[in-house]
Every structure is written in structure tokens, then in C-alpha cells.
């Protein structure tokens, strides 16, 4: 096991793609699963979705949001990730549903890529929505060619419709009968899409990015209330039916370490200066 | 020296030690160890040995200390216990060897734990290398799942017998609870590292960052190995599941301790992992885990209260730890049960609603059953609550192990030798018994290793 960065590419401002060599993970990963990185001895454990595999390598796409992801994006080809553990989490429920709508928002697009492929492979007809702030932030567009229909939604209308993904979802649902929906992206987007799904009585899978430590069901930190029971996102999820998620407490828990995260990033930037590499 | 005057090990001043994570007890000097060892009566029928889960020749190793032959003493000790520096520090001696020592009847028992620790530390300080004696190399492979005390002990026994041993561990460091749970001030991590290094010298192959069940399936292990030992612990935290459990500021002890021990959150931001710490911290529970969480929070500068629903007498924690916690300034609020958490508008914890309890008749556990007192609700204001009320078996591996029989609580069912419903699969430690102790987990690892040898030699 090597964990060296074989290939790195900048996809958009602050969004970087990594191919990492790791034969175990590349062989075992299924759509919907994730890994946890610790890039150096003093580092945090960062969960990242496995976005594709090829030979001995797997791919992750990272959005820089705080100290650890800034630092990760600073690494170069041939550098090593100290610890990589995975694959973790329960794989997506891939089966023949019929007609499926898959929505990826921001870096969430990286997470839906393997899911869309797998759904098509077992004979589903898949419509895909790629959503982002603007045209420049839409990533991996080429990988969704096999979708029945490919839609775009941007906040500023620079590509596709000038709509939020949940609004476009609402529109499509009225035109087409879907059997199931996937929506992966920022928590607020998944919440909004889940509300639409609830109104239309549609099953919707979302992938929860809870704050994690071990990723093996050992700390309980990633707990989330699903239909009145506590579930551990890392082992029971990360995918759940979005209609059952207690979104308010989920969103609150994401902001748990706001003050500490801010301090960590400020300290880091004091040392490294302008994050020109992002 | 009067028999009853037990020599206590040197401990750091509680005021000073409550501010850092360095070890609390400094142990014995050679002189003190000798004086204490000389108190031992060298009983013909040593009751202490019966109290020890691994049957260490206690009078034997103590006699060598009294004779100032520390190396001899270490040799005896090591024959029975692969991890004496660890056990000397964390075993609940008062209910094991020391609890069974005849001197209890006329004063204080021999400080067997402290003597054990002394000998182990002496050997380490004097660079006494353990003899590596590997019986004839055997061309048989064994997989150990989990690098906690049970897995590490099984690995060491099997490697010494000449088997090829691979240990799989999902964390980035081996040690299990010894690394992520028990804090540095009670068990320095350098000691765990040393024990693990010895395993490596024995030729044990330790594979880190591998979640067995996901990265490798049980079926593959069954095909690749001649036998398997499962020692995955019982790490999934229980929550009381009262209202407000999702609030920011509510932790499981496992998360709180992992952030601090494994991820070194007490050094944040030098280390990247944060941990929340408020002015006030309330820890719920009465076991070792509760004491460790409370004393860790104290060291981060909080005002800490332990709440427990029974009285101190029923607390399952080691007596020494309760005593240490009190000395350092942890407050105890007994006969108190939380009933809900109270949060502010932003979702942060601000208090715990509790009810007072009284003790009724003994229940199945033999302890008096706590009963709520009507109309006794009150609120404890706090920003942090840490639940240390126990654990469940971790499903990561077990949910994928087809044909492996579990009992009704979800723990692995084995016979008395650790053999599971799949003949070549053995198991031991917390995943069989539920949360227990380091020495029992080691004992289980040892017993299973012996049976595995027999199984493979047939
Ligand atoms: C299952 C899962 C899959 C994920 N997949 C991806 C992915 O493919 N690409 C990607 O860019 N990001 C992904 N994330 C999110 C990513 O893990 C966080 O952005 C990262 O840990 C933030 O670390 P930081 O130090 O840079 O930021 P911080 O400054 O620490 O935090 C910024 C925000 O990130 C979140 N966060 C912080 N720590 C963690 C943590 N340990 N686990 C999860 N979230 C955290 C919080 O919401 C926080 O407010 C995933 C998260 C999970 C749980
Ligand atoms: C905070 C705390 C304090 C304690 N204090 C004391 C004390 O003072 N004295 C005492 O005697 N006992 C104490 N105990 C109890 C004692 O630590 C345990 O009984 C003992 O560690 C159990 O050992 P084990 O080998 O069964 O499992 P563990 O120590 O739990 O080790 C299991 C290992 O398996 C790994 N693992 C799990 N699943 C997988 C998988 N699928 N693939 C790969 N690896 C996996 C885990 O990461 C872990 O490293 C304490 C426990 C805690 C939590
Ligand atoms: S029972 Fe006590 S006095 Fe007797 S041998 Fe054991 S330790 Fe010594
Ligand atoms: S991350 Fe620790 S239990 Fe899920």
C-alpha cells in the first residue's frame, strides 16, 4: 500500500482532483463509500468520497474549506498521504429501479459519478442534474454522457437553468415519473431536495457529510437522528432516505467546531501566507 | 516495619498534575519496592495467585524483588504476562490479586500492582531485552483482527510458537483502548509502543488502516489463513438517548477520549483535531471511562462534575481512579440521573435536567437498584456533557461475517476456549464478554492462542 499521489489536477478554484495509489481500496470500493485521510502525524482525520477507481488507484475530489483541506490541496504529485483508511460506509443501494433522477451539487458531483455509472450499468434510465454556483464550478461534465438527459443548474444562469437544484428537480418531477432520486451536495441543497421528494412521496438518497473521527462506529460523533432513532453516519450510512433525516440537528452539528476551525485556518495562513495554490 | 504499613508509590502533587497529561504515579524507587516486597508473607498457598486472571507466580516475583534480584523477578513476571508495564498500571488489583491477598485480614494487602509496574519499568530502564525464542517455524498463517490487548496477546503467543501472524487494525496505531481510550496520564503511550515493538521483533506483521469487513472480507481471510482470531473490542458507544442528544456539546466518552488521546486534541491547534471544552463539564457514568473523561476535561481547564445514578459504593471504576479524580478536584454528584438535555437557539448545550435517585432492593447485578424520587427534578447548567454509560458491539465486521453466531446482545458466542461457531475462527476480549478489563482480554487472547495451536497441530 503506497498512498502516493499519482496524479493531481485543479478542476476549479479550490477544487482539486487526486488519484491515489492503494490496491486494497481501489479493488474493494463500491459507489457511495468513502475513505479517511490523515495527511501527516498531527493531522485531522478527513473523510472523502471515493469518486472512481482504476487499476491500483482511486480518485477523490476535494474542496478546500478549512485548514486540513487547504493543506491537502497543497500536496503535489508523488507526495504521500500518511494514512488512508477505507473503504468505509455502506455502499449505495444500486439495483434496477427504472427511471432515476440523480442530482450532484458542487463537489457532490464527484460523489454521484460512480453512482450514475453503476445505476446505468444495471439497466436504469438515469437523468442527471449537475448543479453549481456558476459555469466554472461544474466539474466532470464529460463523465455523465451516458445519462438519458443531462441538465445543468447554476445560481447565476451561466450554464443551463438559472435555478437551485431543488427547483429544477421540482420542475422535472412534474414532467417525468421517477422511481427514486439521489441528491448529493451541500447539506442545505440535500435538505431542500428532500423536502421536494417528501411532497411528491418519492424515495430520495442523500449522502450525509457528518463530522467524523474514526469512521468505524466507535466514537458516536457522526450520529444523526433518522426517523427518531440515532444512527451512525459512518457505518449505517452515509446514505439515508433524505425524508427521514432530522435536518435541523444535522445542520447544527456541522457547525460544532466553527470557532476552532476558524482559528486553525487563521493560524495556518499566518504561516503559509496567501493560499495561492488553491 | 509493621505489616500493615503499606508503602505507597510516589504520586505527583494533585494540584500540579491536574494541569498536564504527564503520568500521575511515579511508581516506586528501588528502595521502596524492596521494603514493600519484604512485607509479603510468601504464603504456602498464595491466595493472591488465585485472584489473578492469568495466574502470575506473585510470591515468586515478589521474592526476587525482596532479594534485590530485579532481573530474575522480571523473568518470572514475563513468563505469565506479556504486558506487565501496562497491567501494573491499569489492572483493577483491588478486586483481583490484592483483593485476595491474606494481608487484607490484618491490614493492607501487598501493593502487587505497583510492584509489577516497578519491575517492568526497571527492566525497560535497564534495557533488559526479552529473549526472543521462537519455536520451530511453522508454515501456517494466522490472521488477527484488532490490535487491542486481546489481539496483541494472541499474536505474541502464536508468533512465539512459530506461526506466521498478520494483525489487521483499522486505526493508524495499534493498541486498541490502550491507545485511544486510556489517557496518557494513566498509561503513557510510549509504553504501549514498546510492547508493540516487541511484537514486531517476534516477526508479527502489523497491517494498519485496514477495516476488516470492508477492505478485506471474512471469506477472503478464511481462504487465506489457517486460523483467525477476532479481537475487535466492543467499541460502539451507547447513548441514554434522552431528548437533546444531538446538541452541540454532548459527547460520548469514546469520542471525547479519542479526540484527546489518539488525535492529541489537547495540543490543538498544534495538532489539527479540536475538542470542545466549556467552563463546565458534566460526565455521566461511574466506570473507568467516566473517570478518564472527567480527569481529561479537568486537565483542559474545566470545572468537572461526575453524575452517577447510584452511590459511590456501586461505582464500577477502580478505587484508585475515583480517589485520584477526587484529589484532583473532580466533583461527584451521586444518586442523580439525567432526563433531558437543554439547548439554546443555536443548538448548543446549556444544561442538563436531572432527577434525584434513591436506592431500592438489589437487582440482578447484585447492586441496589436506583429509583427516581418524585418531584426532585433540577437543572445542572453546563456547556459540555460526556456520556460514559457503556458500549455495544461494533457491527463493522460482525455484520459481514456469515455463519458467525452471536448471542442475544450481539457479542460473539464462543466455547470456553474462544472457539466460535466457525471451527477455524476464534474470538476473545470485549467482543465476547462485553466491556471488561485489559487482563481479561489478554487472558482470552492467550487461551485462544493455545487452542489455535492445538487445532492446527491436529
Ligand atoms: C462521508 C463523507 C464524505 C465526504 N466527501 C467529501 C468529498 O468527496 N470532497 C470534499 O471536498 N469533502 C468531502 N467531505 C467533507 C470533508 O470531509 C470536510 O470538508 C473536511 O473534513 C473539512 O476539513 P477542514 O479542516 O479543511 O475544514 P474545517 O475548517 O475543519 O471544517 C469546515 C467544515 O467541514 C466540515 N468538517 C470538518 N471536519 C470534518 C470531519 N472530520 N468530517 C466531516 N466534515 C468535517 C464541517 O462542516 C466544517 O464546518 C466528506 C465528508 C464526509 C463525512
Ligand atoms: C476509557 C477506558 C478506560 C479503561 N480503563 C481500564 C482500566 O483501567 N483497567 C482495565 O483493566 N480495563 C480498562 N478498560 C477496559 C479495557 O480497556 C478493555 O476491556 C480492553 O481494552 C479490551 O481489549 P480488546 O482487545 O478486547 O479490545 P480493544 O482494546 O477494544 O481493541 C480492539 C481493536 O480492534 C480494532 N478493530 C475493531 N474493528 C475492527 C475491524 N473490523 N478491522 C480491524 N480492526 C478493528 C479497534 O480499532 C481496536 O484497536 C477501559 C476502557 C476504556 C474505554
Ligand atoms: S497472598 Fe499476599 S502475602 Fe501471601 S503471597 Fe500473595 S501477595 Fe504475598
Ligand atoms: S465517525 Fe465515529 S462513529 Fe461514526
XYZ file of C-alpha atoms in Angstrom, chain B residues 71 190 194-195 216 335:
6
model
C 16.088 -9.133 36.528
C 5.401 5.125 24.862
C 7.392 -0.569 23.358
C 5.186 -3.623 23.743
C -10.926 -7.489 3.295
C -27.777 9.464 43.101
